[in-house]
PDB file of C-alpha atoms in Angstrom:
ATOM      1  CA  GLY Z   1      14.074  70.123  90.650  1.00 68.00           C
ATOM      2  CA  ALA Z   2      13.034  72.747  92.602  1.00 79.00           C
ATOM      3  CA  VAL Z   3       9.933  75.036  91.603  1.00 89.00           C
ATOM      4  CA  VAL Z   4       9.074  78.261  91.330  1.00 93.00           C
ATOM      5  CA  SER Z   5       6.148  80.497  90.833  1.00 94.00           C
ATOM      6  CA  GLN Z   6       5.859  83.737  89.616  1.00 95.00           C
ATOM      7  CA  HIS Z   7       1.681  85.501  89.591  1.00 96.00           C
ATOM      8  CA  PRO Z   8       0.070  87.411  87.818  1.00 97.00           C
ATOM      9  CA  SER Z   9       3.186  86.365  84.547  1.00 95.00           C
ATOM     10  CA  ARG Z  10       1.376  89.792  82.333  1.00 96.00           C
ATOM     11  CA  VAL Z  11      -0.885  92.329  84.023  1.00 97.00           C
ATOM     12  CA  ILE Z  12      -1.698  95.985  82.449  1.00 97.00           C
ATOM     13  CA  CYS Z  13      -2.235  98.936  85.212  1.00 96.00           C
ATOM     14  CA  LYS Z  14      -3.234 102.569  85.254  1.00 97.00           C
ATOM     15  CA  SER Z  15      -1.129 105.077  86.004  1.00 97.00           C
ATOM     16  CA  GLY Z  16      -0.783 105.943  89.577  1.00 97.00           C
ATOM     17  CA  THR Z  17      -2.537 102.847  90.640  1.00 97.00           C
ATOM     18  CA  SER Z  18      -0.274  99.797  92.614  1.00 97.00           C
ATOM     19  CA  VAL Z  19       0.125  95.970  90.956  1.00 98.00           C
ATOM     20  CA  LYS Z  20       1.299  93.573  93.232  1.00 98.00           C
ATOM     21  CA  ILE Z  21       3.743  90.594  92.015  1.00 98.00           C
ATOM     22  CA  GLU Z  22       4.192  87.087  93.940  1.00 97.00           C
ATOM     23  CA  CYS Z  23       6.618  84.761  94.238  1.00 96.00           C
ATOM     24  CA  ARG Z  24       5.761  81.695  95.947  1.00 95.00           C
ATOM     25  CA  SER Z  25       8.499  78.140  96.300  1.00 93.00           C
ATOM     26  CA  LEU Z  26       6.685  75.404  95.583  1.00 92.00           C
ATOM     27  CA  ASP Z  27       8.327  71.810  96.879  1.00 88.00           C
ATOM     28  CA  PHE Z  28      11.454  74.630  99.036  1.00 88.00           C
ATOM     29  CA  GLN Z  29      11.788  76.621 101.162  1.00 89.00           C
ATOM     30  CA  ALA Z  30      13.223  80.231 100.769  1.00 88.00           C
ATOM     31  CA  THR Z  31      14.681  82.123 103.625  1.00 85.00           C
ATOM     32  CA  THR Z  32      16.498  84.103 101.042  1.00 89.00           C
ATOM     33  CA  MET Z  33      14.337  85.431  97.771  1.00 93.00           C
ATOM     34  CA  PHE Z  34      15.850  88.535  95.013  1.00 95.00           C
ATOM     35  CA  TRP Z  35      13.762  90.549  92.734  1.00 97.00           C
ATOM     36  CA  TYR Z  36      15.096  91.510  89.203  1.00 97.00           C
ATOM     37  CA  ARG Z  37      14.428  93.856  87.048  1.00 97.00           C
ATOM     38  CA  GLN Z  38      15.079  93.555  83.093  1.00 94.00           C
ATOM     39  CA  PHE Z  39      14.253  96.434  80.729  1.00 90.00           C
ATOM     40  CA  PRO Z  40      13.871  94.740  77.244  1.00 87.00           C
ATOM     41  CA  LYS Z  41      16.728  93.781  75.332  1.00 85.00           C
ATOM     42  CA  GLN Z  42      18.609  94.402  78.560  1.00 90.00           C
ATOM     43  CA  SER Z  43      20.459  92.014  81.642  1.00 92.00           C
ATOM     44  CA  LEU Z  44      18.794  90.953  84.960  1.00 94.00           C
ATOM     45  CA  MET Z  45      19.995  93.661  87.398  1.00 96.00           C
ATOM     46  CA  LEU Z  46      19.328  93.123  90.983  1.00 96.00           C
ATOM     47  CA  MET Z  47      17.002  95.495  92.407  1.00 97.00           C
ATOM     48  CA  ALA Z  48      16.612  93.824  96.431  1.00 96.00           C
ATOM     49  CA  THR Z  49      17.445  90.526  98.303  1.00 94.00           C
ATOM     50  CA  SER Z  50      13.937  89.643 100.496  1.00 91.00           C
ATOM     51  CA  ASN Z  51      15.110  87.660 103.542  1.00 88.00           C
ATOM     52  CA  GLU Z  52      11.752  85.671 105.677  1.00 86.00           C
ATOM     53  CA  GLY Z  53      10.913  88.036 108.538  1.00 84.00           C
ATOM     54  CA  SER Z  54      13.222  90.493 108.138  1.00 86.00           C
ATOM     55  CA  LYS Z  55      13.391  94.599 105.778  1.00 90.00           C
ATOM     56  CA  ALA Z  56      14.165  93.451 102.453  1.00 93.00           C
ATOM     57  CA  THR Z  57      17.892  94.945 100.856  1.00 94.00           C
ATOM     58  CA  TYR Z  58      17.565  97.343  98.311  1.00 96.00           C
ATOM     59  CA  GLU Z  59      20.841  97.654  95.490  1.00 95.00           C
ATOM     60  CA  GLN Z  60      21.793 101.854  95.011  1.00 95.00           C
ATOM     61  CA  GLY Z  61      19.331 103.955  93.048  1.00 94.00           C
ATOM     62  CA  VAL Z  62      16.509 101.201  93.647  1.00 96.00           C
ATOM     63  CA  GLU Z  63      13.536 103.128  95.519  1.00 95.00           C
ATOM     64  CA  LYS Z  64      11.906 101.004  98.401  1.00 93.00           C
ATOM     65  CA  ASP Z  65       9.437 103.374  98.804  1.00 95.00           C
ATOM     66  CA  LYS Z  66       8.605 102.900  95.474  1.00 96.00           C
ATOM     67  CA  PHE Z  67       9.226  99.126  95.607  1.00 97.00           C
ATOM     68  CA  LEU Z  68       8.103  97.478  98.317  1.00 96.00           C
ATOM     69  CA  ILE Z  69       8.698  93.571  99.245  1.00 95.00           C
ATOM     70  CA  ASN Z  70       7.548  92.140 101.824  1.00 92.00           C
ATOM     71  CA  HIS Z  71       8.567  88.126 102.872  1.00 90.00           C
ATOM     72  CA  ALA Z  72       6.256  86.979 105.076  1.00 84.00           C
ATOM     73  CA  SER Z  73       6.667  83.369 105.147  1.00 90.00           C
ATOM     74  CA  LEU Z  74       9.710  81.020 103.840  1.00 90.00           C
ATOM     75  CA  THR Z  75       8.206  80.516 100.620  1.00 92.00           C
ATOM     76  CA  LEU Z  76       6.129  83.313  99.654  1.00 94.00           C
ATOM     77  CA  SER Z  77       7.483  87.763  98.878  1.00 95.00           C
ATOM     78  CA  THR Z  78       5.454  89.760  97.295  1.00 96.00           C
ATOM     79  CA  LEU Z  79       6.610  93.350  95.187  1.00 97.00           C
ATOM     80  CA  THR Z  80       4.395  96.087  95.418  1.00 97.00           C
ATOM     81  CA  VAL Z  81       4.806  98.503  92.952  1.00 98.00           C
ATOM     82  CA  THR Z  82       3.238 101.281  94.244  1.00 97.00           C
ATOM     83  CA  SER Z  83       2.209 104.560  92.412  1.00 97.00           C
ATOM     84  CA  ALA Z  84       2.759 102.933  88.659  1.00 97.00           C
ATOM     85  CA  HIS Z  85       4.336 104.725  86.117  1.00 96.00           C
ATOM     86  CA  PRO Z  86       5.283 104.123  82.573  1.00 96.00           C
ATOM     87  CA  GLU Z  87       8.442 104.027  82.895  1.00 95.00           C
ATOM     88  CA  ASP Z  88       8.698 101.253  85.676  1.00 96.00           C
ATOM     89  CA  SER Z  89       7.449  98.740  83.013  1.00 96.00           C
ATOM     90  CA  SER Z  90       9.460  95.909  82.987  1.00 96.00           C
ATOM     91  CA  PHE Z  91       9.773  92.440  83.082  1.00 95.00           C
ATOM     92  CA  TYR Z  92      10.171  91.463  86.706  1.00 97.00           C
ATOM     93  CA  ILE Z  93      11.630  88.439  88.152  1.00 96.00           C
ATOM     94  CA  CYS Z  94      12.179  86.627  91.298  1.00 96.00           C
ATOM     95  CA  SER Z  95      14.145  84.291  92.007  1.00 94.00           C
ATOM     96  CA  ALA Z  96      15.243  81.758  95.659  1.00 91.00           C
ATOM     97  CA  ARG Z  97      18.213  80.060  97.633  1.00 85.00           C
ATOM     98  CA  ASP Z  98      17.282  76.363  98.502  1.00 79.00           C
ATOM     99  CA  PHE Z  99      18.744  76.879 102.002  1.00 71.00           C
ATOM    100  CA  LYS Z 100      19.286  73.017 102.143  1.00 73.00           C
ATOM    101  CA  ARG Z 101      20.728  71.995  99.115  1.00 65.00           C
ATOM    102  CA  GLY Z 102      21.572  75.641  97.303  1.00 52.00           C
ATOM    103  CA  THR Z 103      24.258  76.957  99.742  1.00 54.00           C
ATOM    104  CA  ASN Z 104      26.721  75.298  98.452  1.00 61.00           C
ATOM    105  CA  THR Z 105      25.966  75.514  95.302  1.00 67.00           C
ATOM    106  CA  GLY Z 106      25.242  79.272  94.799  1.00 73.00           C
ATOM    107  CA  GLU Z 107      22.305  78.226  92.621  1.00 80.00           C
ATOM    108  CA  LEU Z 108      19.481  80.147  92.431  1.00 87.00           C
ATOM    109  CA  PHE Z 109      15.648  78.849  91.064  1.00 89.00           C
ATOM    110  CA  PHE Z 110      14.259  81.159  88.963  1.00 92.00           C
ATOM    111  CA  GLY Z 111      10.434  82.403  88.163  1.00 93.00           C
ATOM    112  CA  GLU Z 112       8.921  82.611  85.379  1.00 93.00           C
ATOM    113  CA  GLY Z 113       8.702  86.675  85.074  1.00 94.00           C
ATOM    114  CA  SER Z 114       6.047  89.206  85.251  1.00 96.00           C
ATOM    115  CA  ARG Z 115       5.735  91.717  82.326  1.00 96.00           C
ATOM    116  CA  LEU Z 116       4.736  95.014  83.839  1.00 97.00           C
ATOM    117  CA  THR Z 117       2.963  97.693  81.464  1.00 97.00           C
ATOM    118  CA  VAL Z 118       1.824 100.630  82.784  1.00 97.00           C
ATOM    119  CA  LEU Z 119      -0.058 102.406  81.191  1.00 96.00           C
TER     120      LEU Z 119
ATOM    121  CA  ALA A   1      32.550  93.195  94.547  1.00 79.00           C
ATOM    122  CA  GLN A   2      32.058  90.366  91.684  1.00 85.00           C
ATOM    123  CA  SER A   3      31.447  90.285  88.315  1.00 91.00           C
ATOM    124  CA  VAL A   4      30.905  89.261  84.629  1.00 94.00           C
ATOM    125  CA  THR A   5      31.973  90.275  81.169  1.00 96.00           C
ATOM    126  CA  GLN A   6      30.660  88.460  77.899  1.00 96.00           C
ATOM    127  CA  LEU A   7      32.090  89.839  75.564  1.00 93.00           C
ATOM    128  CA  GLY A   8      30.356  89.827  71.795  1.00 92.00           C
ATOM    129  CA  SER A   9      26.686  90.760  72.298  1.00 94.00           C
ATOM    130  CA  HIS A  10      25.767  89.700  69.531  1.00 96.00           C
ATOM    131  CA  VAL A  11      27.437  85.745  67.714  1.00 97.00           C
ATOM    132  CA  SER A  12      25.889  84.522  64.392  1.00 97.00           C
ATOM    133  CA  VAL A  13      26.117  80.977  62.930  1.00 97.00           C
ATOM    134  CA  SER A  14      25.330  78.492  60.947  1.00 97.00           C
ATOM    135  CA  GLU A  15      22.913  75.394  61.839  1.00 97.00           C
ATOM    136  CA  GLY A  16      25.224  72.773  62.570  1.00 97.00           C
ATOM    137  CA  ALA A  17      28.650  75.052  63.267  1.00 98.00           C
ATOM    138  CA  LEU A  18      30.376  75.230  66.430  1.00 98.00           C
ATOM    139  CA  VAL A  19      28.952  77.735  69.048  1.00 98.00           C
ATOM    140  CA  LEU A  20      31.413  79.295  71.242  1.00 98.00           C
ATOM    141  CA  LEU A  21      29.962  82.050  73.729  1.00 98.00           C
ATOM    142  CA  ARG A  22      32.256  83.832  75.939  1.00 98.00           C
ATOM    143  CA  CYS A  23      32.600  84.906  79.044  1.00 97.00           C
ATOM    144  CA  ASN A  24      34.647  85.967  81.734  1.00 97.00           C
ATOM    145  CA  TYR A  25      34.477  86.946  85.240  1.00 95.00           C
ATOM    146  CA  SER A  26      35.676  89.046  87.921  1.00 92.00           C
ATOM    147  CA  SER A  27      35.710  87.817  92.007  1.00 86.00           C
ATOM    148  CA  SER A  28      37.986  88.347  95.158  1.00 80.00           C
ATOM    149  CA  VAL A  29      36.933  84.272  96.251  1.00 82.00           C
ATOM    150  CA  PRO A  30      36.566  81.299  94.358  1.00 81.00           C
ATOM    151  CA  PRO A  31      32.761  81.857  92.060  1.00 88.00           C
ATOM    152  CA  TYR A  32      30.392  79.866  91.691  1.00 91.00           C
ATOM    153  CA  LEU A  33      29.500  80.530  87.827  1.00 94.00           C
ATOM    154  CA  PHE A  34      26.171  79.535  85.840  1.00 95.00           C
ATOM    155  CA  TRP A  35      24.638  79.633  82.145  1.00 97.00           C
ATOM    156  CA  TYR A  36      21.366  80.825  81.648  1.00 96.00           C
ATOM    157  CA  VAL A  37      18.833  80.838  77.664  1.00 96.00           C
ATOM    158  CA  GLN A  38      16.544  82.834  77.930  1.00 94.00           C
ATOM    159  CA  TYR A  39      13.842  82.400  75.424  1.00 92.00           C
ATOM    160  CA  PRO A  40      11.492  85.666  74.232  1.00 85.00           C
ATOM    161  CA  ASN A  41       8.977  86.656  77.154  1.00 80.00           C
ATOM    162  CA  GLN A  42      10.567  83.894  79.368  1.00 85.00           C
ATOM    163  CA  GLY A  43      11.719  82.779  82.333  1.00 86.00           C
ATOM    164  CA  LEU A  44      15.292  82.367  82.935  1.00 91.00           C
ATOM    165  CA  GLN A  45      16.455  77.857  81.876  1.00 91.00           C
ATOM    166  CA  LEU A  46      19.622  77.273  84.141  1.00 93.00           C
ATOM    167  CA  LEU A  47      22.295  75.338  81.007  1.00 96.00           C
ATOM    168  CA  LEU A  48      24.660  74.378  83.081  1.00 95.00           C
ATOM    169  CA  LYS A  49      27.041  75.266  86.844  1.00 92.00           C
ATOM    170  CA  TYR A  50      30.304  75.283  87.623  1.00 92.00           C
ATOM    171  CA  THR A  51      30.548  74.864  91.863  1.00 84.00           C
ATOM    172  CA  SER A  52      34.373  74.037  92.130  1.00 77.00           C
ATOM    173  CA  ALA A  53      33.932  69.978  91.253  1.00 75.00           C
ATOM    174  CA  ALA A  54      34.829  69.364  87.811  1.00 85.00           C
ATOM    175  CA  THR A  55      36.027  71.928  85.716  1.00 90.00           C
ATOM    176  CA  LEU A  56      34.835  70.890  82.299  1.00 95.00           C
ATOM    177  CA  VAL A  57      31.121  71.122  82.720  1.00 95.00           C
ATOM    178  CA  LYS A  58      28.389  69.550  80.882  1.00 95.00           C
ATOM    179  CA  GLY A  59      25.276  70.946  80.811  1.00 95.00           C
ATOM    180  CA  ILE A  60      21.092  70.554  78.968  1.00 95.00           C
ATOM    181  CA  ASN A  61      20.538  70.591  75.118  1.00 94.00           C
ATOM    182  CA  GLY A  62      24.560  69.229  74.314  1.00 96.00           C
ATOM    183  CA  PHE A  63      26.506  72.520  75.870  1.00 97.00           C
ATOM    184  CA  GLU A  64      29.041  72.662  77.720  1.00 97.00           C
ATOM    185  CA  ALA A  65      31.782  75.440  79.708  1.00 97.00           C
ATOM    186  CA  GLU A  66      35.568  74.945  80.792  1.00 95.00           C
ATOM    187  CA  PHE A  67      35.934  76.791  84.270  1.00 94.00           C
ATOM    188  CA  LYS A  68      39.936  79.063  83.586  1.00 94.00           C
ATOM    189  CA  LYS A  69      41.005  79.756  86.793  1.00 91.00           C
ATOM    190  CA  SER A  70      43.801  81.289  84.485  1.00 92.00           C
ATOM    191  CA  GLU A  71      41.858  83.546  82.477  1.00 94.00           C
ATOM    192  CA  THR A  72      39.242  84.074  84.471  1.00 94.00           C
ATOM    193  CA  SER A  73      37.356  82.514  81.861  1.00 96.00           C
ATOM    194  CA  PHE A  74      33.920  80.622  81.168  1.00 97.00           C
ATOM    195  CA  HIS A  75      33.041  79.707  77.504  1.00 98.00           C
ATOM    196  CA  LEU A  76      30.226  78.266  76.585  1.00 98.00           C
ATOM    197  CA  THR A  77      30.422  75.985  73.504  1.00 98.00           C
ATOM    198  CA  LYS A  78      28.326  73.226  71.659  1.00 98.00           C
ATOM    199  CA  PRO A  79      29.901  71.676  68.813  1.00 97.00           C
ATOM    200  CA  SER A  80      27.181  71.702  66.222  1.00 97.00           C
ATOM    201  CA  ALA A  81      24.288  74.475  66.240  1.00 97.00           C
ATOM    202  CA  HIS A  82      20.993  74.214  66.377  1.00 97.00           C
ATOM    203  CA  MET A  83      18.379  76.727  65.062  1.00 96.00           C
ATOM    204  CA  SER A  84      16.492  75.919  68.485  1.00 95.00           C
ATOM    205  CA  ASP A  85      19.449  76.953  70.093  1.00 97.00           C
ATOM    206  CA  ALA A  86      19.058  80.440  69.018  1.00 97.00           C
ATOM    207  CA  ALA A  87      17.996  82.773  72.320  1.00 97.00           C
ATOM    208  CA  GLU A  88      20.052  85.134  74.542  1.00 96.00           C
ATOM    209  CA  TYR A  89      22.319  83.421  76.378  1.00 97.00           C
ATOM    210  CA  PHE A  90      23.529  85.040  80.028  1.00 97.00           C
ATOM    211  CA  CYS A  91      26.919  83.978  81.628  1.00 97.00           C
ATOM    212  CA  ALA A  92      25.927  84.901  86.142  1.00 95.00           C
ATOM    213  CA  VAL A  93      28.192  84.690  88.988  1.00 93.00           C
ATOM    214  CA  SER A  94      28.076  84.248  92.312  1.00 89.00           C
ATOM    215  CA  GLN A  95      29.288  83.500  95.695  1.00 81.00           C
ATOM    216  CA  ALA A  96      27.675  81.098  98.603  1.00 72.00           C
ATOM    217  CA  GLY A  97      24.476  82.735  99.726  1.00 74.00           C
ATOM    218  CA  THR A  98      24.716  85.819  97.653  1.00 84.00           C
ATOM    219  CA  ALA A  99      22.759  87.108  94.903  1.00 90.00           C
ATOM    220  CA  LEU A 100      23.595  85.991  90.678  1.00 92.00           C
ATOM    221  CA  ILE A 101      25.347  89.098  89.117  1.00 93.00           C
ATOM    222  CA  PHE A 102      24.509  88.494  85.029  1.00 95.00           C
ATOM    223  CA  GLY A 103      26.430  89.671  82.191  1.00 95.00           C
ATOM    224  CA  LYS A 104      24.817  91.854  79.813  1.00 95.00           C
ATOM    225  CA  GLY A 105      24.017  89.162  78.104  1.00 96.00           C
ATOM    226  CA  THR A 106      24.917  87.656  74.345  1.00 97.00           C
ATOM    227  CA  THR A 107      22.357  87.088  71.002  1.00 97.00           C
ATOM    228  CA  LEU A 108      23.118  83.889  69.623  1.00 97.00           C
ATOM    229  CA  SER A 109      21.140  84.233  66.039  1.00 97.00           C
ATOM    230  CA  VAL A 110      21.628  80.776  64.260  1.00 97.00           C
ATOM    231  CA  SER A 111      20.509  80.847  59.861  1.00 96.00           C
ATOM    232  CA  SER A 112      20.189  77.507  57.942  1.00 93.00           C
TER     233      SER A 112
END
Protein backbone atom coordinates (compact mmCIF):
# COMPACT_ATOMS: atom_id res chain seq x y z
CA GLY A 1 0.00 0.00 0.00
CA ALA A 2 0.93 3.64 -0.22
CA VAL A 3 3.24 4.83 2.55
CA VAL A 4 3.56 8.33 3.92
CA SER A 5 6.38 9.06 6.34
CA GLN A 6 6.61 12.00 8.72
CA HIS A 7 9.66 13.23 10.53
CA PRO A 8 10.26 13.93 13.33
CA SER A 9 7.66 11.94 15.24
CA ARG A 10 8.27 14.01 18.36
CA VAL A 11 9.92 17.37 18.80
CA ILE A 12 10.36 19.65 21.78
CA CYS A 13 11.48 23.20 21.25
CA LYS A 14 11.80 26.46 23.11
CA SER A 15 9.32 29.26 22.65
CA GLY A 16 10.33 31.56 19.82
CA THR A 17 12.18 28.99 17.77
CA SER A 18 11.08 27.45 14.47
CA VAL A 19 10.42 23.79 13.81
CA LYS A 20 10.26 21.98 10.48
CA ILE A 21 8.22 18.84 9.94
CA GLU A 22 8.73 16.75 6.81
CA CYS A 23 6.15 14.63 5.05
CA ARG A 24 7.27 12.19 2.38
CA SER A 25 5.36 9.86 0.10
CA LEU A 26 7.67 6.87 -0.12
CA ASP A 27 6.27 4.79 -2.95
CA PHE A 28 4.06 7.12 -4.91
CA GLN A 29 3.91 10.63 -6.26
CA ALA A 30 1.68 13.14 -4.54
CA THR A 31 0.76 16.31 -6.35
CA THR A 32 -1.39 17.27 -3.39
CA MET A 33 -0.70 16.89 0.30
CA PHE A 34 -2.84 18.01 3.21
CA TRP A 35 -1.77 19.13 6.66
CA TYR A 36 -3.97 18.55 9.67
CA ARG A 37 -3.71 19.57 13.30
CA GLN A 38 -5.12 17.64 16.21
CA PHE A 39 -5.42 18.94 19.76
CA PRO A 40 -5.72 16.42 22.63
CA LYS A 41 -9.03 14.61 22.67
CA GLN A 42 -10.17 16.45 19.57
CA SER A 43 -10.66 15.75 15.90
CA LEU A 44 -8.36 16.48 13.00
CA MET A 45 -8.70 19.97 11.61
CA LEU A 46 -7.51 20.72 8.10
CA MET A 47 -4.89 23.44 8.14
CA ALA A 48 -3.86 23.71 4.52
CA THR A 49 -3.67 22.06 1.15
CA SER A 50 -0.21 21.81 -0.31
CA ASN A 51 0.18 21.66 -4.08
CA GLU A 52 3.46 20.70 -5.69
CA GLY A 53 5.13 23.71 -7.26
CA SER A 54 2.61 26.28 -6.11
CA LYS A 55 1.52 28.13 -3.01
CA ALA A 56 -0.40 26.33 -0.34
CA THR A 57 -4.06 27.05 0.27
CA TYR A 58 -4.80 27.75 3.92
CA GLU A 59 -8.04 27.18 5.75
CA GLN A 60 -9.78 30.08 7.39
CA GLY A 61 -8.17 31.05 10.65
CA VAL A 62 -4.79 29.45 9.92
CA GLU A 63 -1.94 31.95 9.84
CA LYS A 64 0.03 31.39 6.66
CA ASP A 65 3.00 33.38 7.95
CA LYS A 66 3.20 31.21 11.03
CA PHE A 67 2.71 27.85 9.36
CA LEU A 68 4.91 27.86 6.29
CA ILE A 69 4.24 25.07 3.84
CA ASN A 70 6.53 24.11 1.01
CA HIS A 71 5.84 21.39 -1.54
CA ALA A 72 8.92 21.46 -3.71
CA SER A 73 8.72 17.96 -5.15
CA LEU A 74 6.16 15.26 -5.85
CA THR A 75 7.26 13.32 -2.80
CA LEU A 76 8.01 15.95 -0.17
CA SER A 77 6.06 18.61 1.65
CA THR A 78 7.30 20.49 4.70
CA LEU A 79 5.51 22.39 7.42
CA THR A 80 7.52 24.96 9.33
CA VAL A 81 6.08 26.36 12.53
CA THR A 82 7.75 29.74 12.89
CA SER A 83 8.32 31.50 16.20
CA ALA A 84 6.58 28.68 17.99
CA HIS A 85 4.67 29.33 21.19
CA PRO A 86 3.17 26.93 23.75
CA GLU A 87 -0.27 27.26 22.15
CA ASP A 88 1.21 25.75 18.97
CA SER A 89 1.84 22.50 20.84
CA SER A 90 -0.22 19.91 19.03
CA PHE A 91 -0.19 16.74 16.94
CA TYR A 92 0.42 17.56 13.29
CA ILE A 93 -0.52 14.97 10.67
CA CYS A 94 0.12 15.08 6.97
CA SER A 95 -1.66 13.15 4.29
CA ALA A 96 -1.21 12.61 0.60
CA ARG A 97 -3.20 11.41 -2.33
CA ASP A 98 -1.72 9.00 -4.84
CA PHE A 99 -2.84 10.86 -7.93
CA LYS A 100 -2.63 7.71 -10.02
CA ARG A 101 -5.13 5.76 -7.93
CA GLY A 102 -6.56 8.01 -5.29
CA THR A 103 -8.43 10.53 -7.37
CA ASN A 104 -11.32 8.22 -8.05
CA THR A 105 -11.71 7.05 -4.46
CA GLY A 106 -11.02 10.19 -2.49
CA GLU A 107 -8.69 8.19 -0.27
CA LEU A 108 -5.81 9.86 1.49
CA PHE A 109 -2.78 8.15 2.98
CA PHE A 110 -1.71 9.48 6.35
CA GLY A 111 1.65 9.92 8.00
CA GLU A 112 2.28 8.77 11.55
CA GLY A 113 2.00 12.29 12.91
CA SER A 114 4.42 14.64 14.63
CA ARG A 115 3.90 15.71 18.21
CA LEU A 116 5.18 19.22 18.82
CA THR A 117 5.73 20.47 22.35
CA VAL A 118 6.73 24.09 22.78
CA LEU A 119 8.16 24.98 26.17
CA ALA B 1 -20.00 22.11 1.88
CA GLN B 2 -19.45 18.69 3.30
CA SER B 3 -19.63 17.62 6.90
CA VAL B 4 -20.00 14.58 9.08
CA THR B 5 -21.67 14.24 12.44
CA GLN B 6 -20.74 11.46 14.79
CA LEU B 7 -23.48 10.82 17.29
CA GLY B 8 -22.10 10.00 20.70
CA SER B 9 -18.67 11.15 21.72
CA HIS B 10 -18.24 8.09 23.90
CA VAL B 11 -19.57 4.57 23.48
CA SER B 12 -19.04 1.82 26.04
CA VAL B 13 -19.65 -1.86 25.37
CA SER B 14 -18.83 -5.15 26.99
CA GLU B 15 -16.42 -7.56 25.39
CA GLY B 16 -18.35 -9.72 22.94
CA ALA B 17 -21.16 -7.21 22.52
CA LEU B 18 -22.21 -5.48 19.32
CA VAL B 19 -20.38 -2.29 18.45
CA LEU B 20 -22.36 0.47 16.72
CA LEU B 21 -20.77 3.83 16.01
CA ARG B 22 -22.99 6.33 14.25
CA CYS B 23 -22.06 8.71 11.46
CA ASN B 24 -24.30 10.96 9.38
CA TYR B 25 -22.97 12.97 6.50
CA SER B 26 -23.92 16.03 4.55
CA SER B 27 -22.80 16.42 0.97
CA SER B 28 -24.18 18.10 -2.11
CA VAL B 29 -22.67 15.46 -4.37
CA PRO B 30 -22.21 11.71 -3.94
CA PRO B 31 -19.60 11.42 -1.24
CA TYR B 32 -16.69 9.20 -0.47
CA LEU B 33 -16.93 8.05 3.13
CA PHE B 34 -14.31 6.61 5.43
CA TRP B 35 -13.86 5.24 8.92
CA TYR B 36 -10.48 5.57 10.60
CA VAL B 37 -9.23 4.30 13.95
CA GLN B 38 -6.64 6.05 16.06
CA TYR B 39 -4.82 4.55 19.02
CA PRO B 40 -3.23 6.87 21.62
CA ASN B 41 -0.31 8.88 20.29
CA GLN B 42 -0.52 7.23 16.90
CA GLY B 43 -1.60 8.19 13.43
CA LEU B 44 -4.72 7.09 11.63
CA GLN B 45 -5.46 3.63 10.34
CA LEU B 46 -8.07 3.15 7.63
CA LEU B 47 -10.78 0.71 8.65
CA LEU B 48 -12.91 0.88 5.53
CA LYS B 49 -14.10 3.16 2.77
CA TYR B 50 -17.20 3.68 0.63
CA THR B 51 -16.53 4.79 -2.92
CA SER B 52 -19.91 4.28 -4.61
CA ALA B 53 -19.53 0.57 -5.25
CA ALA B 54 -21.25 -1.81 -2.83
CA THR B 55 -23.30 -0.12 -0.12
CA LEU B 56 -22.21 -2.65 2.49
CA VAL B 57 -18.51 -2.23 3.01
CA LYS B 58 -16.35 -4.71 4.87
CA GLY B 59 -13.17 -3.52 6.49
CA ILE B 60 -10.35 -4.77 8.62
CA ASN B 61 -10.63 -6.33 12.07
CA GLY B 62 -14.21 -7.47 11.51
CA PHE B 63 -15.69 -4.00 11.06
CA GLU B 64 -18.24 -3.14 8.42
CA ALA B 65 -20.37 -0.15 7.50
CA GLU B 66 -23.46 0.36 5.40
CA PHE B 67 -24.03 3.38 3.22
CA LYS B 68 -27.67 4.47 3.38
CA LYS B 69 -28.36 7.37 1.07
CA SER B 70 -31.94 7.81 2.23
CA GLU B 71 -30.73 8.27 5.81
CA THR B 72 -27.44 10.00 4.87
CA SER B 73 -25.75 7.58 7.22
CA PHE B 74 -22.62 5.46 7.28
CA HIS B 75 -22.71 3.68 10.62
CA LEU B 76 -19.85 1.43 11.68
CA THR B 77 -20.58 -1.95 13.23
CA LYS B 78 -18.78 -4.98 14.56
CA PRO B 79 -20.69 -8.05 15.78
CA SER B 80 -18.46 -8.82 18.74
CA ALA B 81 -16.24 -6.30 20.49
CA HIS B 82 -12.73 -7.17 21.55
CA MET B 83 -10.66 -5.41 24.17
CA SER B 84 -8.21 -4.35 21.47
CA ASP B 85 -10.99 -2.38 19.73
CA ALA B 86 -10.83 0.30 22.41
CA ALA B 87 -9.68 3.42 20.56
CA GLU B 88 -10.83 6.64 18.95
CA TYR B 89 -12.87 6.28 15.78
CA PHE B 90 -13.31 8.97 13.15
CA CYS B 91 -15.79 9.16 10.31
CA ALA B 92 -14.70 11.27 7.34
CA VAL B 93 -16.14 12.50 4.05
CA SER B 94 -14.57 13.76 0.88
CA GLN B 95 -15.11 14.26 -2.81
CA ALA B 96 -12.66 13.37 -5.53
CA GLY B 97 -9.57 15.52 -5.22
CA THR B 98 -10.51 17.22 -1.97
CA ALA B 99 -9.30 16.89 1.58
CA LEU B 100 -11.02 14.64 4.05
CA ILE B 101 -13.34 16.34 6.49
CA PHE B 102 -13.49 14.55 9.81
CA GLY B 103 -16.17 14.15 12.43
CA LYS B 104 -15.40 14.92 16.04
CA GLY B 105 -14.65 11.32 16.85
CA THR B 106 -16.11 8.64 19.08
CA THR B 107 -14.18 7.05 21.89
CA LEU B 108 -14.94 3.35 22.15
CA SER B 109 -14.40 1.71 25.53
CA VAL B 110 -14.58 -2.06 25.91
CA SER B 111 -14.98 -3.64 29.32
CA SER B 112 -14.36 -7.23 30.26
